[in-house]
Tab-separated table of C-alpha atoms in Angstrom:
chain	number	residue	atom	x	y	z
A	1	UNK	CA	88.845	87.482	66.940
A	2	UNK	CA	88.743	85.034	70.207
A	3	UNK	CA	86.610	82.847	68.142
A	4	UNK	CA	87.913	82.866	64.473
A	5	UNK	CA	91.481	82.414	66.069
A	6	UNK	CA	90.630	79.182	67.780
A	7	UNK	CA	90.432	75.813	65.629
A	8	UNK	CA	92.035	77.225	62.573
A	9	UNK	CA	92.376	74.232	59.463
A	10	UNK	CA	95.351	74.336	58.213
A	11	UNK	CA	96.336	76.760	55.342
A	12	UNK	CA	97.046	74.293	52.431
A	13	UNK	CA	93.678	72.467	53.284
A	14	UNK	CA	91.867	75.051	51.281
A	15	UNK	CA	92.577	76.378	47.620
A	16	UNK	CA	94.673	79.065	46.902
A	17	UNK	CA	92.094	80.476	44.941
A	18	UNK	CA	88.847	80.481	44.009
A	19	UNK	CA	86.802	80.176	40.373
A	20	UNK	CA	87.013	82.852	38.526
A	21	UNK	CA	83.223	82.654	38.405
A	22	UNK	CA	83.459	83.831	42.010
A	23	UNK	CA	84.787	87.489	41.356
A	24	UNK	CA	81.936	89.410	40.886
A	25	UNK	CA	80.971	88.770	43.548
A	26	UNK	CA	83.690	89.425	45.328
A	27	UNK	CA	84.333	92.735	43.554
A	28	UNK	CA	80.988	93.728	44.653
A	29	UNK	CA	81.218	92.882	48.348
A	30	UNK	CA	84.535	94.222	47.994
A	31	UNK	CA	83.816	97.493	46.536
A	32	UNK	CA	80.967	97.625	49.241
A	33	UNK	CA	83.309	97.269	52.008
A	34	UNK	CA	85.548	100.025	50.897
A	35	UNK	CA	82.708	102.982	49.518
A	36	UNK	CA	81.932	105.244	51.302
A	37	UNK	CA	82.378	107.929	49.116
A	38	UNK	CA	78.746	110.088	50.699
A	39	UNK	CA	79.992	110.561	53.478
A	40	UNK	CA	83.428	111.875	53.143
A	41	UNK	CA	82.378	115.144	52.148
A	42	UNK	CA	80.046	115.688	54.779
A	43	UNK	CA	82.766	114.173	57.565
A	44	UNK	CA	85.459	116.839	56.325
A	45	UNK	CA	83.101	119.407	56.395
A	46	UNK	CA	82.148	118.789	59.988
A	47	UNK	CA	85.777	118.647	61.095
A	48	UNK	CA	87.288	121.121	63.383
A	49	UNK	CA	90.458	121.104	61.127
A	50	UNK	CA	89.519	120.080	57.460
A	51	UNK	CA	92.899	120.388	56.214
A	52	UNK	CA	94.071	117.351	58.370
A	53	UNK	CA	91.752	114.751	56.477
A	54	UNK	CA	93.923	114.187	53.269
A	55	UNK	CA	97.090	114.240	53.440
A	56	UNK	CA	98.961	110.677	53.196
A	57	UNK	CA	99.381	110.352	57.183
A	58	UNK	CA	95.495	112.173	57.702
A	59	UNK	CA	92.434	111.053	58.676
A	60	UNK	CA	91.144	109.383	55.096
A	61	UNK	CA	94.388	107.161	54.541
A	62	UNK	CA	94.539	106.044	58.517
A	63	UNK	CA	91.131	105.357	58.200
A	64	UNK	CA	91.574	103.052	55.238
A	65	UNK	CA	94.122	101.114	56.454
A	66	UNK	CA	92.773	100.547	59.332
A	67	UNK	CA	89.435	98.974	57.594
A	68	UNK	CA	91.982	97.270	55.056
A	69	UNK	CA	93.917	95.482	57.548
A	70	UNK	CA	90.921	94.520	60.095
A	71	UNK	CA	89.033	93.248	56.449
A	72	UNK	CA	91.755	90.758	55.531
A	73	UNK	CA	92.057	89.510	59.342
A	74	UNK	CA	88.548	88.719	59.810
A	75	UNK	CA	88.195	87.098	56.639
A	76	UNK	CA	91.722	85.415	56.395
A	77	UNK	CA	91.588	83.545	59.721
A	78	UNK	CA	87.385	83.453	59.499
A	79	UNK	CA	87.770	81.314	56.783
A	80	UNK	CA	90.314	79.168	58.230
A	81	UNK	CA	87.939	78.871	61.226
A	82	UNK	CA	84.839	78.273	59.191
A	83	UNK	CA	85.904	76.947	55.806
A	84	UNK	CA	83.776	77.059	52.757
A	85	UNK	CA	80.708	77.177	55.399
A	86	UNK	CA	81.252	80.540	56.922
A	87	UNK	CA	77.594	82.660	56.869
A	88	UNK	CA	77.574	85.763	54.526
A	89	UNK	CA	77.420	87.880	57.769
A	90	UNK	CA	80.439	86.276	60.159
A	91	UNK	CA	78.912	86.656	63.204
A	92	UNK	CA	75.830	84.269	62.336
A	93	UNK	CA	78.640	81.253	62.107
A	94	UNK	CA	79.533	82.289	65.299
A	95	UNK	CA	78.259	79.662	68.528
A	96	UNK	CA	74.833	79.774	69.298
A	97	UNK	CA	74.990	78.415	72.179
A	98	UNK	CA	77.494	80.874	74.650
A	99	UNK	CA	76.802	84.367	76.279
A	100	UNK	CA	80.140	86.423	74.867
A	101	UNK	CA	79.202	85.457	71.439
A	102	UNK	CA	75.563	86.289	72.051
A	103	UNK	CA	77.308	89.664	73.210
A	104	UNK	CA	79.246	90.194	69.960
A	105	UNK	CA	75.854	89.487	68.392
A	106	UNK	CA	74.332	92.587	70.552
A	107	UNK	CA	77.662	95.196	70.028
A	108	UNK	CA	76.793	94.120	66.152
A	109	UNK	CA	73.188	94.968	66.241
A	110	UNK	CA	73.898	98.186	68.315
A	111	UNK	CA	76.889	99.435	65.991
A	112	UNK	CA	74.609	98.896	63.045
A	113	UNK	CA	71.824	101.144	64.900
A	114	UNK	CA	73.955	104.064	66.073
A	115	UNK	CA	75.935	104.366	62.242
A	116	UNK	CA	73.008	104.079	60.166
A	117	UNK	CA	72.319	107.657	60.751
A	118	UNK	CA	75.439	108.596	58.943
A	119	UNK	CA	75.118	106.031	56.735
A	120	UNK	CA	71.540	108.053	54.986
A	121	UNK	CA	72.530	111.562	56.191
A	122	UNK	CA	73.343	112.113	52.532
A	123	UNK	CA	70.573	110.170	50.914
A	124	UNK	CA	67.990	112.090	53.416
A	125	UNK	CA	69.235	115.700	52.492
A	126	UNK	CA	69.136	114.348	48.811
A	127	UNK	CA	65.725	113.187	48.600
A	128	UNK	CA	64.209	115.062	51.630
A	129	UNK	CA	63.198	118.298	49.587
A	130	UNK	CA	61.486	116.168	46.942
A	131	UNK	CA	59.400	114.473	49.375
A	132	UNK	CA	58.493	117.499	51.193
A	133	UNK	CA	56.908	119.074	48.109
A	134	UNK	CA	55.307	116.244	46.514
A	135	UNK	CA	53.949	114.301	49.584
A	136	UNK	CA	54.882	115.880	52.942
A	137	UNK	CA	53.529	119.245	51.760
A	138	UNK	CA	50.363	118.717	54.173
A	139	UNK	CA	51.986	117.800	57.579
A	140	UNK	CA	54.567	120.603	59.492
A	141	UNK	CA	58.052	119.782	58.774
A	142	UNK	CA	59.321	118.789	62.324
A	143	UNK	CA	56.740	115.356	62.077
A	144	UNK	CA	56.917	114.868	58.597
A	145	UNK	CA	61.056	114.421	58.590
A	146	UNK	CA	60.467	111.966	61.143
A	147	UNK	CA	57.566	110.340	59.344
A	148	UNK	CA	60.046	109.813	56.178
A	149	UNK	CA	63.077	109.142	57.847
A	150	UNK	CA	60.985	106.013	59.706
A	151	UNK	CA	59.785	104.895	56.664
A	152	UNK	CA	63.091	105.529	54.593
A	153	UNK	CA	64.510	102.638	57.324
A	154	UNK	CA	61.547	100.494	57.404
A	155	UNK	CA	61.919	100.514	53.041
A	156	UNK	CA	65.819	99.311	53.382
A	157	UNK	CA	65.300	97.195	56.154
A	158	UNK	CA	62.614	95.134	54.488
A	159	UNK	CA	64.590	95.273	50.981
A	160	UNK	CA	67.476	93.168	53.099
A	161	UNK	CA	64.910	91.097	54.879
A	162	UNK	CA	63.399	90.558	51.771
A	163	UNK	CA	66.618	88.637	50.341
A	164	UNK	CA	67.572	85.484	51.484
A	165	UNK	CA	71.141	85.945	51.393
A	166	UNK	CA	72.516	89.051	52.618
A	167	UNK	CA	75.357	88.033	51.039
A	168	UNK	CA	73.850	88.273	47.278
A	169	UNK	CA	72.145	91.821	48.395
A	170	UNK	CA	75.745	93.440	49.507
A	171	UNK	CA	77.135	92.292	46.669
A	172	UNK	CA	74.172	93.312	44.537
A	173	UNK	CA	74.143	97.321	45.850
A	174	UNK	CA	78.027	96.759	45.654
A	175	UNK	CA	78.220	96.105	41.986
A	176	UNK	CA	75.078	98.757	41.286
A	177	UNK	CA	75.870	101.856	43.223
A	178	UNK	CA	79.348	101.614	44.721
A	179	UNK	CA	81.239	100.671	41.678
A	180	UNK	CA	79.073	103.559	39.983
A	181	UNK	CA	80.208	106.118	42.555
A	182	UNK	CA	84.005	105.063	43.754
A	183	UNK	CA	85.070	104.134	40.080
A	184	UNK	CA	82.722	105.206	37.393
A	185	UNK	CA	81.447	108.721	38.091
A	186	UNK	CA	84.872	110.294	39.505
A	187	UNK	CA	87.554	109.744	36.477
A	188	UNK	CA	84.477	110.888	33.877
A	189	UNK	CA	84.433	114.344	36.507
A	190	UNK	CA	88.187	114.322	36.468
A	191	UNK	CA	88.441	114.410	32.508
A	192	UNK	CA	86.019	117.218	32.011
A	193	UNK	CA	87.503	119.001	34.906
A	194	UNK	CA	91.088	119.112	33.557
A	195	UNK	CA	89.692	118.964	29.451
A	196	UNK	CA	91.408	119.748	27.228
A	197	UNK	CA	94.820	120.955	28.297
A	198	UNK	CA	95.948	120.104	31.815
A	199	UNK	CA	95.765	115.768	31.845
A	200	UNK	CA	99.351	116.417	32.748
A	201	UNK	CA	102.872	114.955	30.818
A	202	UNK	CA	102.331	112.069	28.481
A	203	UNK	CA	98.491	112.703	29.539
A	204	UNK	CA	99.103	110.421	32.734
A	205	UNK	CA	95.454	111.685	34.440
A	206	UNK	CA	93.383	110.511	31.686
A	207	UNK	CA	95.015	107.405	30.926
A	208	UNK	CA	94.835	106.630	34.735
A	209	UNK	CA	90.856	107.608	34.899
A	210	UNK	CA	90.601	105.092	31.764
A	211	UNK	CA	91.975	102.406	33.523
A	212	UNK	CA	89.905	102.723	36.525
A	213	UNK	CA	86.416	103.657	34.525
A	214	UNK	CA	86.868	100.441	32.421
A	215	UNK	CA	87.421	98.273	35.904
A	216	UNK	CA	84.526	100.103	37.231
A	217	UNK	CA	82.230	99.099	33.837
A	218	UNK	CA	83.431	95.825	34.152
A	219	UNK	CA	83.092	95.333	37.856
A	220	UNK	CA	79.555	96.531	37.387
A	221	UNK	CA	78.685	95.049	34.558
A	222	UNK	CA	80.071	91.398	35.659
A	223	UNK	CA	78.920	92.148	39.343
A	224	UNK	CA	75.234	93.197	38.634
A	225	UNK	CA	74.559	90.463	36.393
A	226	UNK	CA	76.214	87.656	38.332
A	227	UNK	CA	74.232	89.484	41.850
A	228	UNK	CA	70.870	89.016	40.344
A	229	UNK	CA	71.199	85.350	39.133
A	230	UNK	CA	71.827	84.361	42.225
A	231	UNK	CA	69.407	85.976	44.093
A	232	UNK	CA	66.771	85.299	41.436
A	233	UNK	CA	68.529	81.446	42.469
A	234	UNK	CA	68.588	82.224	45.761
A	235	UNK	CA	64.392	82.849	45.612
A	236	UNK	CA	63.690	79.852	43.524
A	237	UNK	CA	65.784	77.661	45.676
A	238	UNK	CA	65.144	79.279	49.591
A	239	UNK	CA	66.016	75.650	50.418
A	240	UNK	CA	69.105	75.349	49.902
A	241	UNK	CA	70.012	78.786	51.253
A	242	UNK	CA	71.403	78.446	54.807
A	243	UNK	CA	72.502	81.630	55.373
């Protein structure tokens, strides 16, 4: 914040809005930002008292608007600080050349470390038993969870390092897998959970999990296909890719 608040360009130097050739990509960074629909399960369940996690003043809506607001700060005044040449991850456009932002850098890098752990807890438990029939079967289970979580990390990490913009990947898992579990998979579980008779007066619930399963299609479909052109782009071109 010290360094996206300093130098700002003026507001009317940039454009209201962007091309609407743009908002796939948004809606798949944006939907990114926002998912994080496997691990809210596992974080009520671990709470000493579950019942305080939904309600409108609990801990799923603070949470949310917490994110929400420090989201639109960052990237409001970031791109008045940076303009149309801000890096896909905020903190590279930040100076090379000084120790606090070096720092910020660091804190980055070691919040990334410590949450990634929650970030697979559910994709480990998922896959784990798989694994541990069809190729861990050999090796006692202490060494070989170890064994596959290492690898599990080295596979993503080298999937990011593998793109070269960050940017294009977020988006990309955005469009793929958040879209498909925030606004795709949830209203089709609603509708056969209430079928046939309980989608409320004027049948409210399904024409509200309509609405959001067509964004979701759309979002995904849009997001996906605009994602890989430009990383296919982004590979033909590393160039011109400065991020």
């Amino acid at each position: 914040m010290y360094c996206v608040l300093q130098n700002l360009h003026p507001v009317n130097s940039f454009p209201a809005f962007a091309s609407f050739s743009t908002l796939p990509i948004y809606f798949g960074t944006a939907i990114f930002a926002f998912e994080g629909i496997g691990i809210i399960l596992p974080i009520q369940n671990k709470m000493k008292h579950p019942e305080e996690f939904g309600p409108w003043n609990g801990v799923l809506n603070t949470g949310m608007v917490l994110v929400t607001v420090l989201y639109m700060t960052i990237g409001f005044y970031g791109y008045l600080r940076f303009g149309d040449g801000v890096a896909s991850v905020i903190t590279l456009s930040l100076p090379q050349d000084q120790i606090l932002y070096q720092v910020v850098k660091l804190m980055f890098a070691v919040a990334i470390f410590v949450s990634y752990a929650i970030q697979l807890y559910v994709p480990v438990e998922i896959m784990w038993p798989f694994f541990q029939r069809k190729v861990f079967y050999r090796i006692p289970e202490p060494w070989a969870k170890h064994i596959y979580r290492t690898l599990l990390v080295i596979f993503t990490f080298g999937v990011a390092a593998a793109v070269p913009d960050i940017g294009l990947f977020v988006s990309l898992v955005g469009a793929v897998s958040s879209s498909m579990l925030a606004l795709i998979i949830p209203p089709i579980l609603e509708m056969v959970t209430y079928w046939p008779d309980h989608y409320g007066v004027c049948m409210w619930r399904i024409t509200k999990n309509i609405i959001i399963l067509v964004t979701g299609l759309v979002g995904f479909t849009t997001g996906t296909y605009v994602s890989f052109h430009d990383i296919v782009e982004a590979f033909s071109n590393p160039n011109s890719n400065n991020n």
